[in-house]
C-alpha cells in the first residue's frame, strides 16, 4: 500500500478546494490540452469527449471530490474502482502516469499563476502520486486476474465479426469471436469491452461498448446505437461487416449483476442503456435463479426499442414482468401480452414512486438526466445506496454520480 499522505499535505490540499471549485474545469481543460499534444498519450483518449468537454468536466469533479475527501478517502472507493476498471479496459500502464502528473501540475501552475505556490504544487504532486500508486496497484491486480483466468488475455486481442443484426433502424448488434479460435473469458453480466479501432482518415480511436450477450456464450455481442454526429458509431454501422476484425481488451467494468443475491431485481433503462441490462437478463434467466424480475425500458417509439421480441418472450415464459414506455406513442397504457404493459410517455418519477419496491435491487442505465431522476426518486423513497446500482455511459458530469 502507498504511504499515507502526511497531515500538512492533506491540509494544503483541503485548502485548495475553493480554487478547484472556481477553476477546476479550466485546469483539466489545460491538462488535457497538454496531454493530447503528446502522440504517445493522445490515442488513449476518446476525442469526442474532449470536443464536448465531457471528459474535462468529469475529471474536474473527480479532482474536486478527491480534495474534498482527502481526510476520508474511503468515501471514494467506488470512484477509484470505476477509474481502475476504465484504465484496464483502455490498457493504461504505469509508464503513462508520469505524463499525467506533468500535465496536471503544469496546468495547475498555468491556470492559478502566482497563487500556485511551490508548497501547493508540491502538495498536489504528493497527492497525485499517492492516488496514482493506489490505481496502479489495483490495475495490476485486475490485469493479473484477467490474464490468469480461463480464456483471459492482456493487451489487445483480435476478434472476428461472426454476425451482425439490425435491431432497430438506429441500433446494430455485432457478434464477436476470438480470431485465434481460443477460449473466451467469461465476463460478468453488465461489463463492457474496450476497443482499439483504426478509423480511416482519423487514426486510432478508443471506445467502450457494453456486452449485451449473457456470460458463458461462445461469443461477445456488442449493441451499438448510431450517433449521427459521432465518429466511431457511424463507421461501425456503415463499414464493419461479417468477417472483419476488431481489437478488444479483456472485459472490464464495476457495474455488474450480483448473481449471489436472492432479492427481487428491477432494471430501469432508457435508450441504448439497455445493453448491459440485456446481458444481466440473460444471466438471470439462463440460470433460472427464481428471482422476481421487472424490466422497465423507455424509448422514443416502438420502432426504436431494441430486443422487444426477446423480452416479450421471456415475459410469456413467466421469467419477468416488463413495462415499455414510448415517449412519442399516443396509445393509452395497456397490457399487450402476458406480463407486458405498454405505456405512453416517458418513465416518470411519479410512476416510479408509485411502484417502487423497497426490497428490490435496482440496476439503472440510460442518459444522465434519466439516471439522476431515477436515482433521486429511489433515494427519496428510502432505498439504501446498496440497492441502487448504475452505469455511466461516457463521463459523468454530475457530482453525485461521480461519487
Short mmCIF file of C-alpha atoms in Angstrom, two decimals:
data_model
loop_
_atom_site.label_atom_id
_atom_site.label_comp_id
_atom_site.label_asym_id
_atom_site.label_seq_id
_atom_site.Cartn_x
_atom_site.Cartn_y
_atom_site.Cartn_z
CA UNK A 1 0.00 0.00 0.00
CA UNK A 2 1.21 3.56 -0.70
CA UNK A 3 2.42 5.56 2.28
CA UNK A 4 -0.46 7.68 3.63
CA UNK A 5 -0.30 11.40 3.00
CA UNK A 6 1.01 13.47 5.90
CA UNK A 7 -1.21 15.94 7.72
CA UNK A 8 0.49 19.01 6.24
CA UNK A 9 -0.06 17.78 2.68
CA UNK A 10 -3.68 16.94 3.38
CA UNK A 11 -4.34 20.36 4.93
CA UNK A 12 -2.85 22.11 1.88
CA UNK A 13 -4.95 20.01 -0.50
CA UNK A 14 -8.08 20.77 1.52
CA UNK A 15 -7.25 24.48 1.40
CA UNK A 16 -7.25 24.37 -2.42
CA UNK A 17 -10.92 23.31 -2.60
CA UNK A 18 -12.23 26.88 -3.23
CA UNK A 19 -9.74 27.32 -6.08
CA UNK A 20 -10.80 23.98 -7.59
CA UNK A 21 -14.46 24.97 -7.39
CA UNK A 22 -13.67 28.20 -9.22
CA UNK A 23 -11.05 26.97 -11.71
CA UNK A 24 -11.26 23.16 -11.78
CA UNK A 25 -12.60 22.93 -15.33
CA UNK A 26 -10.01 25.38 -16.65
CA UNK A 27 -7.28 23.27 -15.01
CA UNK A 28 -8.49 19.99 -16.51
CA UNK A 29 -9.01 21.57 -19.94
CA UNK A 30 -5.41 22.81 -19.85
CA UNK A 31 -4.25 19.42 -18.59
CA UNK A 32 -5.87 17.58 -21.49
CA UNK A 33 -4.52 20.14 -23.96
CA UNK A 34 -1.02 19.28 -22.74
CA UNK A 35 -1.66 15.54 -22.74
CA UNK A 36 -3.18 15.48 -26.21
CA UNK A 37 -0.12 17.24 -27.59
CA UNK A 38 1.84 14.05 -26.80
CA UNK A 39 1.43 11.44 -29.59
CA UNK A 40 2.20 8.57 -27.19
CA UNK A 41 -0.74 9.64 -25.00
CA UNK A 42 -3.26 11.17 -27.42
CA UNK A 43 -4.57 7.87 -28.81
CA UNK A 44 -5.56 6.65 -25.34
CA UNK A 45 -8.44 9.14 -25.17
CA UNK A 46 -11.89 9.37 -26.67
CA UNK A 47 -11.54 12.56 -28.72
CA UNK A 48 -15.30 13.19 -28.85
CA UNK A 49 -15.33 13.57 -25.06
CA UNK A 50 -12.78 16.35 -25.47
CA UNK A 51 -14.82 18.27 -28.03
CA UNK A 52 -17.91 18.39 -25.83
CA UNK A 53 -15.79 18.90 -22.66
CA UNK A 54 -17.36 15.77 -21.16
CA UNK A 55 -14.06 14.29 -20.01
CA UNK A 56 -12.56 17.53 -18.61
CA UNK A 57 -15.79 18.16 -16.67
CA UNK A 58 -15.79 14.65 -15.24
CA UNK A 59 -12.13 14.87 -14.25
CA UNK A 60 -12.66 18.30 -12.65
CA UNK A 61 -15.40 16.79 -10.49
CA UNK A 62 -13.22 13.80 -9.60
CA UNK A 63 -10.27 16.04 -8.63
CA UNK A 64 -12.58 18.21 -6.54
CA UNK A 65 -14.04 15.14 -4.81
CA UNK A 66 -10.52 13.89 -4.09
CA UNK A 67 -9.57 17.20 -2.48
CA UNK A 68 -12.81 17.47 -0.50
CA UNK A 69 -12.43 13.95 0.90
CA UNK A 70 -8.66 13.94 1.34
CA UNK A 71 -9.15 13.17 5.06
CA UNK A 72 -11.67 10.41 4.39
CA UNK A 73 -10.58 8.69 1.19
CA UNK A 74 -12.70 5.63 1.98
CA UNK A 75 -15.64 7.63 0.61
CA UNK A 76 -14.02 7.47 -2.82
CA UNK A 77 -13.69 3.70 -3.06
CA UNK A 78 -16.37 3.35 -5.73
CA UNK A 79 -14.92 6.16 -7.81
CA UNK A 80 -11.40 4.69 -7.62
CA UNK A 81 -12.66 1.24 -8.65
CA UNK A 82 -14.54 2.71 -11.60
CA UNK A 83 -11.40 4.57 -12.75
CA UNK A 84 -9.22 1.48 -12.36
CA UNK A 85 -11.62 -0.66 -14.42
CA UNK A 86 -11.77 2.02 -17.11
CA UNK A 87 -7.99 2.23 -17.21
CA UNK A 88 -7.68 -1.55 -17.55
CA UNK A 89 -10.14 -1.50 -20.44
CA UNK A 90 -8.03 1.13 -22.18
CA UNK A 91 -4.73 -0.63 -21.37
CA UNK A 92 -3.41 2.26 -19.28
CA UNK A 93 0.01 1.24 -17.92
CA UNK A 94 2.31 2.55 -15.15
CA UNK A 95 4.52 4.30 -17.70
CA UNK A 96 1.61 6.55 -18.69
CA UNK A 97 1.20 8.08 -15.22
CA UNK A 98 4.25 10.44 -15.30
CA UNK A 99 2.79 12.15 -18.39
CA UNK A 100 -0.42 12.85 -16.49
CA UNK A 101 1.50 14.14 -13.46
CA UNK A 102 3.45 16.61 -15.61
CA UNK A 103 0.30 17.77 -17.39
CA UNK A 104 -1.76 18.17 -14.20
CA UNK A 105 0.88 20.03 -12.20
CA UNK A 106 1.74 22.18 -15.21
CA UNK A 107 -1.94 23.02 -15.69
CA UNK A 108 -2.35 23.98 -12.02
CA UNK A 109 0.58 26.37 -12.32
CA UNK A 110 -0.64 27.78 -15.64
CA UNK A 111 -4.23 28.43 -14.52
CA UNK A 112 -3.62 29.58 -10.95
CA UNK A 113 -0.49 31.59 -11.73
CA UNK A 114 1.23 33.06 -8.67
CA UNK A 115 -1.46 31.50 -6.44
CA UNK A 116 0.07 28.10 -7.24
CA UNK A 117 2.89 28.44 -4.72
CA UNK A 118 5.72 25.88 -4.67
CA UNK A 119 4.15 24.49 -1.50
CA UNK A 120 0.80 23.91 -3.24
CA UNK A 121 2.39 22.35 -6.32
CA UNK A 122 4.49 20.07 -4.11
CA UNK A 123 1.42 19.00 -2.11
CA UNK A 124 -0.54 18.21 -5.27
CA UNK A 125 2.43 16.26 -6.60
CA UNK A 126 2.38 14.09 -3.49
CA UNK A 127 -1.40 13.74 -3.63
CA UNK A 128 -1.32 12.79 -7.30
CA UNK A 129 1.31 10.09 -6.83
CA UNK A 130 -0.47 8.68 -3.79
CA UNK A 131 -3.63 8.18 -5.85
CA UNK A 132 -1.62 7.01 -8.87
CA UNK A 133 0.06 4.33 -6.76
CA UNK A 134 -3.34 3.16 -5.49
CA UNK A 135 -4.64 2.92 -9.06
CA UNK A 136 -1.50 1.25 -10.42
CA UNK A 137 -1.70 -1.38 -7.68
CA UNK A 138 -5.38 -2.09 -8.25
CA UNK A 139 -4.96 -2.15 -12.02
CA UNK A 140 -2.14 -4.69 -11.74
CA UNK A 141 -4.44 -6.93 -9.70
CA UNK A 142 -7.13 -6.73 -12.39
CA UNK A 143 -4.66 -7.28 -15.25
CA UNK A 144 -3.23 -10.34 -13.47
CA UNK A 145 -6.69 -11.76 -12.71
CA UNK A 146 -7.70 -11.39 -16.35
CA UNK A 147 -4.52 -12.89 -17.75
CA UNK A 148 -4.64 -15.90 -15.42
CA UNK A 149 -8.36 -16.66 -15.87
CA UNK A 150 -9.50 -19.25 -18.46
CA UNK A 151 -9.78 -17.50 -21.80
CA UNK A 152 -8.35 -14.27 -20.40
CA UNK A 153 -5.69 -12.12 -22.02
CA UNK A 154 -3.67 -8.96 -21.55
CA UNK A 155 -3.41 -6.13 -24.04
CA UNK A 156 -5.37 -6.20 -27.32
CA UNK A 157 -6.85 -9.38 -28.79
CA UNK A 158 -8.23 -9.78 -32.31
CA UNK A 159 -11.92 -10.69 -32.69
CA UNK A 160 -13.74 -11.63 -35.86
CA UNK A 161 -17.24 -10.34 -36.57
CA UNK A 162 -19.26 -13.56 -36.88
CA UNK A 163 -22.64 -11.93 -37.40
CA UNK A 164 -24.39 -8.59 -37.33
CA UNK A 165 -28.05 -7.93 -36.60
CA UNK A 166 -30.06 -4.78 -37.29
CA UNK A 167 -32.01 -4.47 -34.02
CA UNK A 168 -33.70 -1.15 -34.92
CA UNK A 169 -33.11 1.50 -37.60
CA UNK A 170 -30.56 3.09 -35.23
CA UNK A 171 -29.10 0.08 -33.40
CA UNK A 172 -26.90 -2.75 -34.68
CA UNK A 173 -25.52 -5.76 -32.79
CA UNK A 174 -22.20 -7.42 -33.64
CA UNK A 175 -21.30 -10.97 -32.58
CA UNK A 176 -17.56 -11.31 -31.96
CA UNK A 177 -15.48 -14.49 -31.64
CA UNK A 178 -11.72 -14.80 -30.95
CA UNK A 179 -9.77 -14.70 -34.20
CA UNK A 180 -7.26 -17.16 -32.70
CA UNK A 181 -10.01 -19.72 -32.08
CA UNK A 182 -9.14 -19.79 -28.37
CA UNK A 183 -11.33 -19.78 -25.29
CA UNK A 184 -13.48 -16.86 -24.33
CA UNK A 185 -13.13 -15.15 -20.94
CA UNK A 186 -16.40 -15.33 -19.00
CA UNK A 187 -17.39 -11.74 -18.38
CA UNK A 188 -19.56 -10.50 -15.54
CA UNK A 189 -23.03 -9.59 -16.76
CA UNK A 190 -23.02 -5.82 -17.21
CA UNK A 191 -19.36 -5.32 -18.11
CA UNK A 192 -18.03 -3.75 -21.31
CA UNK A 193 -15.38 -4.30 -23.96
CA UNK A 194 -12.89 -1.58 -24.86
CA UNK A 195 -11.82 -1.38 -28.50
CA UNK A 196 -8.78 -0.03 -30.30
CA UNK A 197 -10.14 0.96 -33.69
CA UNK A 198 -8.33 2.28 -36.75
CA UNK A 199 -10.72 4.70 -38.48
CA UNK A 200 -9.67 5.79 -41.98
CA UNK A 201 -8.52 9.42 -42.01
CA UNK A 202 -8.95 9.63 -38.22
CA UNK A 203 -6.33 7.21 -36.93
CA UNK A 204 -6.52 5.14 -33.75
CA UNK A 205 -9.62 5.57 -31.59
CA UNK A 206 -10.66 4.04 -28.25
CA UNK A 207 -14.28 3.24 -27.41
CA UNK A 208 -16.15 1.18 -24.80
CA UNK A 209 -19.28 -0.83 -25.61
CA UNK A 210 -21.29 -2.87 -23.13
CA UNK A 211 -21.50 -6.61 -23.74
CA UNK A 212 -25.15 -7.42 -24.42
CA UNK A 213 -24.72 -11.22 -24.58
CA UNK A 214 -25.04 -13.40 -21.50
CA UNK A 215 -21.93 -14.73 -19.75
CA UNK A 216 -20.94 -18.19 -20.93
CA UNK A 217 -21.95 -17.71 -24.56
CA UNK A 218 -19.47 -18.70 -27.27
CA UNK A 219 -19.20 -15.06 -28.38
CA UNK A 220 -19.38 -11.49 -27.17
CA UNK A 221 -22.16 -9.33 -28.55
CA UNK A 222 -21.99 -5.54 -28.54
CA UNK A 223 -25.03 -3.46 -29.42
CA UNK A 224 -24.26 -0.01 -30.83
CA UNK A 225 -26.55 2.93 -31.42
CA UNK A 226 -25.63 5.19 -34.31
CA UNK A 227 -24.91 8.77 -33.27
CA UNK A 228 -25.13 10.94 -36.35
CA UNK A 229 -22.61 13.46 -35.04
CA UNK A 230 -20.28 10.73 -33.79
CA UNK A 231 -17.16 9.34 -35.42
CA UNK A 232 -16.98 5.67 -34.45
CA UNK A 233 -20.62 4.54 -34.32
CA UNK A 234 -21.40 5.61 -37.93
CA UNK A 235 -18.21 3.83 -39.04
CA UNK A 236 -19.25 0.64 -37.24
CA UNK A 237 -22.73 0.82 -38.80
CA UNK A 238 -21.55 1.61 -42.32
CA UNK A 239 -18.23 -0.20 -42.65
CA UNK A 240 -17.89 -3.18 -40.32
CA UNK A 241 -19.15 -6.39 -41.86
CA UNK A 242 -19.10 -10.12 -41.16
CA UNK A 243 -15.52 -11.39 -41.36
CA UNK A 244 -13.91 -8.10 -40.31
CA UNK A 245 -11.52 -7.97 -37.34
CA UNK A 246 -11.69 -5.71 -34.28
CA UNK A 247 -9.14 -5.38 -31.46
CA UNK A 248 -10.55 -5.58 -27.94
CA UNK A 249 -9.25 -5.57 -24.38
CA UNK A 250 -10.43 -8.02 -21.72
CA UNK A 251 -13.94 -7.27 -20.37
CA UNK A 252 -13.90 -4.65 -17.62
CA UNK A 253 -16.26 -2.54 -15.53
CA UNK A 254 -17.57 -2.30 -11.97
CA UNK A 255 -21.27 -2.33 -12.95
CA UNK A 256 -22.32 -5.96 -12.96
CA UNK A 257 -25.03 -8.24 -11.69
CA UNK A 258 -24.76 -9.70 -8.20
CA UNK A 259 -25.61 -13.29 -9.05
CA UNK A 260 -25.36 -14.42 -5.43
CA UNK A 261 -28.31 -12.33 -4.23
CA UNK A 262 -31.88 -13.60 -3.99
CA UNK A 263 -33.74 -10.28 -3.71
CA UNK A 264 -36.15 -9.02 -6.39
CA UNK A 265 -34.46 -7.18 -9.29
CA UNK A 266 -35.74 -4.13 -11.15
CA UNK A 267 -33.98 -2.97 -14.32
CA UNK A 268 -34.57 0.67 -15.26
CA UNK A 269 -33.29 1.58 -18.72
CA UNK A 270 -33.71 4.17 -21.43
CA UNK A 271 -32.39 4.30 -24.98
CA UNK A 272 -29.29 2.21 -25.64
CA UNK A 273 -28.77 1.97 -21.86
CA UNK A 274 -30.46 -1.42 -22.11
CA UNK A 275 -27.27 -3.08 -23.44
CA UNK A 276 -25.62 -4.14 -20.14
CA UNK A 277 -29.05 -4.97 -18.73
CA UNK A 278 -29.80 -7.43 -21.53
CA UNK A 279 -26.66 -9.33 -20.52
CA UNK A 280 -27.89 -9.37 -16.91
CA UNK A 281 -31.28 -10.67 -18.03
CA UNK A 282 -29.57 -13.44 -19.96
CA UNK A 283 -27.57 -14.41 -16.87
CA UNK A 284 -30.58 -14.42 -14.56
CA UNK A 285 -32.99 -16.19 -16.88
CA UNK A 286 -30.39 -18.67 -18.11
CA UNK A 287 -29.58 -19.68 -14.55
CA UNK A 288 -33.30 -19.90 -13.68
CA UNK A 289 -32.46 -18.10 -10.46
CA UNK A 290 -36.11 -17.80 -9.44
CA UNK A 291 -35.77 -14.11 -8.53
CA UNK A 292 -38.64 -11.73 -9.23
CA UNK A 293 -37.58 -9.61 -12.21
CA UNK A 294 -39.14 -6.43 -13.53
CA UNK A 295 -37.78 -4.85 -16.72
CA UNK A 296 -38.63 -1.20 -17.40
CA UNK A 297 -37.50 0.45 -20.62
CA UNK A 298 -38.07 3.83 -22.19
CA UNK A 299 -37.68 4.64 -25.90
CA UNK A 300 -38.99 7.26 -28.29
CA UNK A 301 -41.18 4.72 -30.12
CA UNK A 302 -41.82 1.01 -30.53
CA UNK A 303 -39.78 1.05 -33.74
CA UNK A 304 -36.71 2.33 -31.87
CA UNK A 305 -36.85 -0.07 -28.90
CA UNK A 306 -34.37 -2.93 -29.22
CA UNK A 307 -34.86 -6.53 -28.03
CA UNK A 308 -38.62 -6.17 -27.52
CA UNK A 309 -39.40 -9.62 -29.00
CA UNK A 310 -36.82 -11.26 -26.73
CA UNK A 311 -38.16 -9.50 -23.62
CA UNK A 312 -41.74 -10.30 -24.58
CA UNK A 313 -40.84 -13.97 -24.97
CA UNK A 314 -39.29 -14.04 -21.51
CA UNK A 315 -42.42 -12.45 -20.07
CA UNK A 316 -44.58 -15.07 -21.81
CA UNK A 317 -42.48 -17.73 -20.03
CA UNK A 318 -43.19 -16.01 -16.69
CA UNK A 319 -39.48 -15.18 -16.30
CA UNK A 320 -40.18 -11.48 -15.77
CA UNK A 321 -42.65 -8.63 -15.98
CA UNK A 322 -41.96 -5.84 -18.45
CA UNK A 323 -43.03 -2.21 -18.85
CA UNK A 324 -42.29 -0.44 -22.12
CA UNK A 325 -42.60 3.36 -22.22
CA UNK A 326 -42.77 5.07 -25.61
CA UNK A 327 -42.33 8.85 -25.46
CA UNK A 328 -43.80 9.58 -28.89
CA UNK A 329 -46.61 7.00 -28.88
CA UNK A 330 -50.11 8.21 -28.13
CA UNK A 331 -51.62 4.86 -27.13
CA UNK A 332 -53.09 4.62 -23.65
CA UNK A 333 -51.49 2.37 -21.06
CA UNK A 334 -52.43 -1.18 -21.88
CA UNK A 335 -51.50 -4.77 -21.25
CA UNK A 336 -50.29 -6.14 -24.58
CA UNK A 337 -49.38 -9.68 -23.60
CA UNK A 338 -48.57 -11.94 -20.71
CA UNK A 339 -46.59 -9.88 -18.23
CA UNK A 340 -46.06 -6.93 -20.63
CA UNK A 341 -47.54 -3.45 -20.23
CA UNK A 342 -47.13 -0.67 -22.77
CA UNK A 343 -47.21 2.96 -21.62
CA UNK A 344 -47.40 6.26 -23.47
CA UNK A 345 -44.81 8.85 -22.48
CA UNK A 346 -41.52 8.59 -20.62
CA UNK A 347 -40.64 6.67 -17.48
CA UNK A 348 -41.70 9.27 -14.92
CA UNK A 349 -40.61 9.83 -11.35
CA UNK A 350 -44.29 9.76 -10.33
CA UNK A 351 -44.77 6.30 -11.83
CA UNK A 352 -41.59 5.00 -10.23
CA UNK A 353 -42.58 6.40 -6.85
CA UNK A 354 -45.88 4.51 -7.04
CA UNK A 355 -44.36 1.14 -7.94
CA UNK A 356 -41.04 1.31 -6.05
CA UNK A 357 -40.26 -1.97 -4.30
CA UNK A 358 -38.26 -1.36 -1.08
CA UNK A 359 -36.97 -4.96 -1.14
CA UNK A 360 -35.60 -4.84 -4.70
CA UNK A 361 -32.14 -4.08 -6.04
CA UNK A 362 -32.30 -1.57 -8.89
CA UNK A 363 -29.93 -1.57 -11.86
CA UNK A 364 -30.15 1.69 -13.83
CA UNK A 365 -28.63 2.68 -17.15
CA UNK A 366 -29.52 5.39 -19.63
CA UNK A 367 -28.99 9.10 -20.30
CA UNK A 368 -27.55 11.01 -17.36
CA UNK A 369 -30.71 13.06 -16.74
CA UNK A 370 -32.78 9.86 -16.70
CA UNK A 371 -30.44 8.28 -14.16
CA UNK A 372 -30.48 11.36 -11.94
CA UNK A 373 -34.30 11.28 -11.90
CA UNK A 374 -34.50 7.55 -11.19
CA UNK A 375 -31.76 7.50 -8.55
CA UNK A 376 -33.14 10.60 -6.81
CA UNK A 377 -36.64 9.13 -6.69
CA UNK A 378 -35.40 5.86 -5.21
CA UNK A 379 -33.33 7.70 -2.61
CA UNK A 380 -36.40 9.76 -1.69
CA UNK A 381 -38.39 6.53 -1.39
CA UNK A 382 -35.95 5.39 1.29
CA UNK A 383 -33.93 2.79 -0.62
CA UNK A 384 -30.35 2.49 0.65
CA UNK A 385 -27.46 3.16 -1.71
CA UNK A 386 -26.51 -0.55 -1.72
CA UNK A 387 -29.78 -1.32 -3.54
CA UNK A 388 -29.25 1.30 -6.27
CA UNK A 389 -26.63 0.46 -8.89
CA UNK A 390 -25.98 2.25 -12.15
CA UNK A 391 -23.69 2.55 -15.15
CA UNK A 392 -22.47 5.83 -16.61
CA UNK A 393 -22.03 5.82 -20.39
CA UNK A 394 -19.22 8.25 -21.14
CA UNK A 395 -18.02 10.60 -18.38
CA UNK A 396 -20.36 11.72 -15.62
CA UNK A 397 -20.81 15.49 -15.21
CA UNK A 398 -22.92 15.25 -12.06
CA UNK A 399 -21.04 15.20 -8.72
CA UNK A 400 -23.42 12.70 -7.12
CA UNK A 401 -22.99 10.25 -10.00
CA UNK A 402 -19.20 10.70 -9.94
CA UNK A 403 -19.14 9.65 -6.28
#
